[in-house]
Amino acid sequence: TQLLEQSPQFLSIQEGENLTVYCNSSSVFSSLQWYRQEPGEGPVLLVTVVTGGEVKKLKRLTFQFGDARKDSSLHITAAQPGDTGLYLCAGASFGNEKLTFGTGTRLTIIP
Amino acid sequence: DTGVSQDPRHKITKRGQNVTFRCDPISEHNRLYWYRQTLGQGPEFLTYFQNEAQLEKSRLLSDRFSAERPKGSFSTLEIQRTEQGDSAMYLCASTRTDYNSPLHFGNGTRLTVT
């Protein structure tokens, strides 16, 4: 069974601070996706990373895929209250059509 | 933007009753997935369809659970003889078969078994 562990599980910080969320596994993934989910809604895709070592930026969000394709990180600069939500990483395996989701990081940005 | 639609949004049922949920995917998407999510956790895979064929089922899916996608469009997920442990959010997602095509999720059906 592939497991994706996210850390921290909960994070509450002040508006304007920086933060990093980690997604780790012992398995190799062909690609990794990050989603954000708000209460009462389904997850919404933020980014897909495919190449080991790849870095993608989405405004104040920076995503990195580990060189060995087993881990990923999400860094948010100058966090804003609108960044509040449940952040989920999800890995796709070679030849397997289902996504395995991580345990989630619940982020709260305090104004 | 039609998006993925799930019905109902909320369902409260008594233990032992049967429930059925419906998912209408984005029309051009031929893959459809069902996930289950408990509060504050990541979604857990249940099953997926390619067109009308059910290609994979999780070991989480006991024989009380059955899913169908008869015409390769909408899908239903039925839970028979519900138990309190079935209480969760049931999420449906659809996608194309392109490599790394993202999942588009519906807003889920929240099931509460009393």
mmCIF file of C-alpha atoms in Angstrom:
data_model
loop_
_atom_site.group_PDB
_atom_site.id
_atom_site.type_symbol
_atom_site.label_atom_id
_atom_site.label_comp_id
_atom_site.label_asym_id
_atom_site.label_seq_id
_atom_site.Cartn_x
_atom_site.Cartn_y
_atom_site.Cartn_z
ATOM 1 C CA THR A 1 0.000 0.000 0.000
ATOM 2 C CA GLN A 2 1.361 3.398 -0.957
ATOM 3 C CA LEU A 3 1.191 5.975 1.806
ATOM 4 C CA LEU A 4 1.678 9.690 1.514
ATOM 5 C CA GLU A 5 2.364 11.357 4.832
ATOM 6 C CA GLN A 6 1.893 15.086 5.084
ATOM 7 C CA SER A 7 3.362 17.322 7.742
ATOM 8 C CA PRO A 8 2.399 19.207 9.650
ATOM 9 C CA GLN A 9 -1.133 17.926 10.077
ATOM 10 C CA PHE A 10 -2.295 21.325 11.355
ATOM 11 C CA LEU A 11 -0.695 24.733 10.917
ATOM 12 C CA SER A 12 -1.961 28.069 12.184
ATOM 13 C CA ILE A 13 0.085 31.168 11.413
ATOM 14 C CA GLN A 14 -0.283 34.922 11.197
ATOM 15 C CA GLU A 15 -1.009 36.694 7.943
ATOM 16 C CA GLY A 16 2.217 37.676 6.174
ATOM 17 C CA GLU A 17 4.317 34.779 7.442
ATOM 18 C CA ASN A 18 5.891 32.107 5.256
ATOM 19 C CA LEU A 19 5.248 28.372 5.592
ATOM 20 C CA THR A 20 6.194 25.028 4.096
ATOM 21 C CA VAL A 21 4.099 21.861 3.913
ATOM 22 C CA TYR A 22 5.730 18.505 3.250
ATOM 23 C CA CYS A 23 4.495 15.361 1.499
ATOM 24 C CA ASN A 24 6.598 12.217 1.938
ATOM 25 C CA SER A 25 6.436 8.627 0.800
ATOM 26 C CA SER A 26 8.629 5.566 0.482
ATOM 27 C CA SER A 27 7.123 4.953 -2.961
ATOM 28 C CA VAL A 28 8.143 6.456 -6.282
ATOM 29 C CA PHE A 29 5.441 8.348 -8.168
ATOM 30 C CA SER A 30 5.196 9.176 -11.861
ATOM 31 C CA SER A 31 3.686 12.520 -10.952
ATOM 32 C CA LEU A 32 2.380 14.354 -7.958
ATOM 33 C CA GLN A 33 -0.508 16.760 -7.688
ATOM 34 C CA TRP A 34 -1.432 19.316 -5.024
ATOM 35 C CA TYR A 35 -5.046 20.165 -4.281
ATOM 36 C CA ARG A 36 -6.741 22.640 -1.943
ATOM 37 C CA GLN A 37 -10.088 21.853 -0.403
ATOM 38 C CA GLU A 38 -12.463 24.232 1.366
ATOM 39 C CA PRO A 39 -15.207 23.124 3.770
ATOM 40 C CA GLY A 40 -18.204 21.587 2.021
ATOM 41 C CA GLU A 41 -16.461 21.444 -1.349
ATOM 42 C CA GLY A 42 -14.411 18.957 -3.324
ATOM 43 C CA PRO A 43 -10.635 19.313 -3.741
ATOM 44 C CA VAL A 44 -9.460 21.677 -6.483
ATOM 45 C CA LEU A 45 -6.207 21.086 -8.359
ATOM 46 C CA LEU A 46 -3.410 23.614 -7.793
ATOM 47 C CA VAL A 47 -0.520 22.055 -9.717
ATOM 48 C CA THR A 48 0.949 18.868 -11.190
ATOM 49 C CA VAL A 49 4.682 18.126 -11.001
ATOM 50 C CA VAL A 50 6.116 15.408 -13.200
ATOM 51 C CA THR A 51 9.922 15.582 -13.370
ATOM 52 C CA GLY A 52 12.192 14.796 -10.422
ATOM 53 C CA GLY A 53 13.549 18.072 -9.031
ATOM 54 C CA GLU A 54 10.898 20.110 -10.817
ATOM 55 C CA VAL A 55 9.882 23.447 -9.302
ATOM 56 C CA LYS A 56 6.638 25.185 -10.226
ATOM 57 C CA LYS A 57 5.409 28.561 -9.050
ATOM 58 C CA LEU A 58 1.823 29.717 -8.798
ATOM 59 C CA LYS A 59 1.854 33.331 -7.577
ATOM 60 C CA ARG A 60 2.938 33.082 -3.914
ATOM 61 C CA LEU A 61 2.952 29.267 -3.944
ATOM 62 C CA THR A 62 6.085 27.283 -4.861
ATOM 63 C CA PHE A 63 5.872 23.528 -5.426
ATOM 64 C CA GLN A 64 8.845 21.180 -5.631
ATOM 65 C CA PHE A 65 9.040 17.511 -6.589
ATOM 66 C CA GLY A 66 11.874 15.607 -4.947
ATOM 67 C CA ASP A 67 14.765 14.367 -7.081
ATOM 68 C CA ALA A 68 13.824 10.748 -6.306
ATOM 69 C CA ARG A 69 10.105 11.424 -7.006
ATOM 70 C CA LYS A 70 9.141 10.239 -3.523
ATOM 71 C CA ASP A 71 8.418 13.562 -1.874
ATOM 72 C CA SER A 72 7.202 17.067 -2.512
ATOM 73 C CA SER A 73 6.888 20.389 -0.748
ATOM 74 C CA LEU A 74 4.605 23.378 -0.955
ATOM 75 C CA HIS A 75 5.965 26.751 0.177
ATOM 76 C CA ILE A 76 3.680 29.748 0.633
ATOM 77 C CA THR A 77 5.165 33.220 0.857
ATOM 78 C CA ALA A 78 3.396 36.024 2.725
ATOM 79 C CA ALA A 79 0.365 33.922 3.609
ATOM 80 C CA GLN A 80 -3.066 35.510 3.323
ATOM 81 C CA PRO A 81 -6.396 34.559 4.951
ATOM 82 C CA GLY A 82 -7.584 33.345 1.537
ATOM 83 C CA ASP A 83 -4.919 30.615 1.693
ATOM 84 C CA THR A 84 -6.831 28.931 4.525
ATOM 85 C CA GLY A 85 -7.922 25.411 3.650
ATOM 86 C CA LEU A 86 -7.012 21.715 3.582
ATOM 87 C CA TYR A 87 -3.984 21.085 1.378
ATOM 88 C CA LEU A 88 -3.703 17.624 -0.132
ATOM 89 C CA CYS A 89 -0.915 16.008 -2.098
ATOM 90 C CA ALA A 90 -1.781 13.099 -4.367
ATOM 91 C CA GLY A 91 0.529 10.717 -6.161
ATOM 92 C CA ALA A 92 0.061 8.808 -9.405
ATOM 93 C CA SER A 93 1.986 5.612 -10.014
ATOM 94 C CA PHE A 94 3.298 4.227 -13.283
ATOM 95 C CA GLY A 95 0.655 2.037 -14.884
ATOM 96 C CA ASN A 96 -1.901 2.753 -12.162
ATOM 97 C CA GLU A 97 -4.816 5.001 -12.948
ATOM 98 C CA LYS A 98 -5.821 5.983 -9.430
ATOM 99 C CA LEU A 99 -4.478 8.839 -7.350
ATOM 100 C CA THR A 100 -3.368 8.125 -3.798
ATOM 101 C CA PHE A 101 -4.027 11.088 -1.539
ATOM 102 C CA GLY A 102 -1.960 12.244 1.393
ATOM 103 C CA THR A 103 -3.185 12.662 4.932
ATOM 104 C CA GLY A 104 -3.739 16.411 4.478
ATOM 105 C CA THR A 105 -2.530 19.627 6.091
ATOM 106 C CA ARG A 106 -5.137 21.930 7.537
ATOM 107 C CA LEU A 107 -3.838 25.491 7.197
ATOM 108 C CA THR A 108 -5.343 28.466 9.009
ATOM 109 C CA ILE A 109 -4.103 31.979 8.328
ATOM 110 C CA ILE A 110 -4.972 34.418 11.101
ATOM 111 C CA PRO A 111 -5.657 38.004 9.951
ATOM 112 C CA ASP B 1 -19.062 25.337 -16.734
ATOM 113 C CA THR B 2 -21.172 22.287 -15.888
ATOM 114 C CA GLY B 3 -18.635 20.702 -13.516
ATOM 115 C CA VAL B 4 -19.149 17.425 -11.671
ATOM 116 C CA SER B 5 -22.531 17.230 -9.988
ATOM 117 C CA GLN B 6 -23.404 15.012 -7.013
ATOM 118 C CA ASP B 7 -26.805 14.331 -5.536
ATOM 119 C CA PRO B 8 -27.868 14.522 -2.794
ATOM 120 C CA ARG B 9 -25.518 16.904 -0.989
ATOM 121 C CA HIS B 10 -26.505 15.522 2.381
ATOM 122 C CA LYS B 11 -28.094 12.255 3.454
ATOM 123 C CA ILE B 12 -29.071 11.210 6.958
ATOM 124 C CA THR B 13 -30.151 7.613 7.339
ATOM 125 C CA LYS B 14 -30.702 5.084 10.066
ATOM 126 C CA ARG B 15 -28.395 2.135 10.514
ATOM 127 C CA GLY B 16 -29.458 -0.784 8.375
ATOM 128 C CA GLN B 17 -31.052 1.280 5.628
ATOM 129 C CA ASN B 18 -29.859 1.333 2.018
ATOM 130 C CA VAL B 19 -28.711 4.560 0.365
ATOM 131 C CA THR B 20 -27.844 5.478 -3.222
ATOM 132 C CA PHE B 21 -25.801 8.435 -4.423
ATOM 133 C CA ARG B 22 -25.575 9.798 -7.944
ATOM 134 C CA CYS B 23 -22.703 11.456 -9.790
ATOM 135 C CA ASP B 24 -22.903 13.271 -13.114
ATOM 136 C CA PRO B 25 -19.372 13.784 -14.477
ATOM 137 C CA ILE B 26 -18.155 16.394 -16.941
ATOM 138 C CA SER B 27 -19.618 15.247 -20.241
ATOM 139 C CA GLU B 28 -16.432 14.581 -22.218
ATOM 140 C CA HIS B 29 -14.693 12.776 -19.342
ATOM 141 C CA ASN B 30 -14.585 9.014 -19.756
ATOM 142 C CA ARG B 31 -13.015 8.186 -16.381
ATOM 143 C CA LEU B 32 -15.022 8.432 -13.189
ATOM 144 C CA TYR B 33 -13.781 7.855 -9.653
ATOM 145 C CA TRP B 34 -15.410 7.439 -6.244
ATOM 146 C CA TYR B 35 -13.519 8.428 -3.113
ATOM 147 C CA ARG B 36 -14.508 8.477 0.563
ATOM 148 C CA GLN B 37 -13.263 11.172 2.940
ATOM 149 C CA THR B 38 -13.597 11.407 6.698
ATOM 150 C CA LEU B 39 -13.258 14.698 8.519
ATOM 151 C CA GLY B 40 -9.833 16.298 8.160
ATOM 152 C CA GLN B 41 -8.358 13.352 6.265
ATOM 153 C CA GLY B 42 -7.388 12.869 2.655
ATOM 154 C CA PRO B 43 -9.779 11.111 0.272
ATOM 155 C CA GLU B 44 -9.512 7.297 0.110
ATOM 156 C CA PHE B 45 -9.954 5.589 -3.246
ATOM 157 C CA LEU B 46 -12.994 3.332 -3.573
ATOM 158 C CA THR B 47 -13.405 2.485 -7.262
ATOM 159 C CA TYR B 48 -13.116 3.830 -10.790
ATOM 160 C CA PHE B 49 -14.682 3.388 -14.219
ATOM 161 C CA GLN B 50 -13.376 3.776 -17.724
ATOM 162 C CA ASN B 51 -16.557 4.442 -19.682
ATOM 163 C CA GLU B 52 -18.998 1.802 -18.386
ATOM 164 C CA ALA B 53 -16.345 -0.686 -17.243
ATOM 165 C CA GLN B 54 -15.448 -0.832 -13.556
ATOM 166 C CA LEU B 55 -11.689 -1.344 -13.692
ATOM 167 C CA GLU B 56 -10.587 -1.315 -10.072
ATOM 168 C CA LYS B 57 -12.142 -1.660 -6.636
ATOM 169 C CA SER B 58 -10.434 -0.929 -3.352
ATOM 170 C CA ARG B 59 -10.291 -3.512 -0.598
ATOM 171 C CA LEU B 60 -12.116 -0.833 1.425
ATOM 172 C CA LEU B 61 -15.171 -1.520 -0.701
ATOM 173 C CA SER B 62 -17.008 -4.252 1.192
ATOM 174 C CA ASP B 63 -19.709 -6.348 -0.437
ATOM 175 C CA ARG B 64 -22.273 -3.883 0.932
ATOM 176 C CA PHE B 65 -20.998 -1.304 -1.540
ATOM 177 C CA SER B 66 -21.770 -1.424 -5.247
ATOM 178 C CA ALA B 67 -21.142 1.097 -7.982
ATOM 179 C CA GLU B 68 -22.425 1.240 -11.517
ATOM 180 C CA ARG B 69 -21.990 3.388 -14.591
ATOM 181 C CA PRO B 70 -24.438 1.721 -16.981
ATOM 182 C CA LYS B 71 -24.129 3.968 -20.017
ATOM 183 C CA GLY B 72 -20.705 5.383 -19.396
ATOM 184 C CA SER B 73 -22.151 8.708 -18.292
ATOM 185 C CA PHE B 74 -23.583 9.123 -14.774
ATOM 186 C CA SER B 75 -22.677 6.752 -11.960
ATOM 187 C CA THR B 76 -24.403 5.517 -8.821
ATOM 188 C CA LEU B 77 -22.902 4.299 -5.567
ATOM 189 C CA GLU B 78 -25.155 2.178 -3.371
ATOM 190 C CA ILE B 79 -24.500 1.213 0.216
ATOM 191 C CA GLN B 80 -26.655 -1.575 1.610
ATOM 192 C CA ARG B 81 -27.340 -2.149 5.303
ATOM 193 C CA THR B 82 -25.549 1.034 6.308
ATOM 194 C CA GLU B 83 -23.384 1.078 9.429
ATOM 195 C CA GLN B 84 -22.288 4.047 11.541
ATOM 196 C CA GLY B 85 -18.763 3.588 10.213
ATOM 197 C CA ASP B 86 -20.045 4.426 6.736
ATOM 198 C CA SER B 87 -20.572 8.039 7.820
ATOM 199 C CA ALA B 88 -18.284 10.126 5.622
ATOM 200 C CA MET B 89 -18.154 12.433 2.625
ATOM 201 C CA TYR B 90 -18.438 10.507 -0.636
ATOM 202 C CA LEU B 91 -16.646 12.315 -3.447
ATOM 203 C CA CYS B 92 -16.966 11.709 -7.153
ATOM 204 C CA ALA B 93 -14.358 12.891 -9.650
ATOM 205 C CA SER B 94 -13.996 12.676 -13.400
ATOM 206 C CA THR B 95 -11.154 13.099 -15.852
ATOM 207 C CA ARG B 96 -10.039 12.398 -19.389
ATOM 208 C CA THR B 97 -7.670 9.541 -20.174
ATOM 209 C CA ASP B 98 -4.827 11.924 -21.087
ATOM 210 C CA TYR B 99 -1.614 11.385 -19.142
ATOM 211 C CA ASN B 100 -1.653 13.383 -15.885
ATOM 212 C CA SER B 101 -5.083 14.785 -16.620
ATOM 213 C CA PRO B 102 -6.303 16.285 -13.316
ATOM 214 C CA LEU B 103 -9.292 15.030 -11.394
ATOM 215 C CA HIS B 104 -12.314 17.324 -11.304
ATOM 216 C CA PHE B 105 -14.212 16.718 -8.099
ATOM 217 C CA GLY B 106 -17.837 17.269 -7.240
ATOM 218 C CA ASN B 107 -18.798 18.805 -3.914
ATOM 219 C CA GLY B 108 -19.584 15.420 -2.450
ATOM 220 C CA THR B 109 -22.448 13.728 -0.644
ATOM 221 C CA ARG B 110 -22.169 13.848 3.131
ATOM 222 C CA LEU B 111 -23.637 10.696 4.645
ATOM 223 C CA THR B 112 -24.586 10.498 8.304
ATOM 224 C CA VAL B 113 -25.693 7.123 9.652
ATOM 225 C CA THR B 114 -27.495 7.351 12.988
#
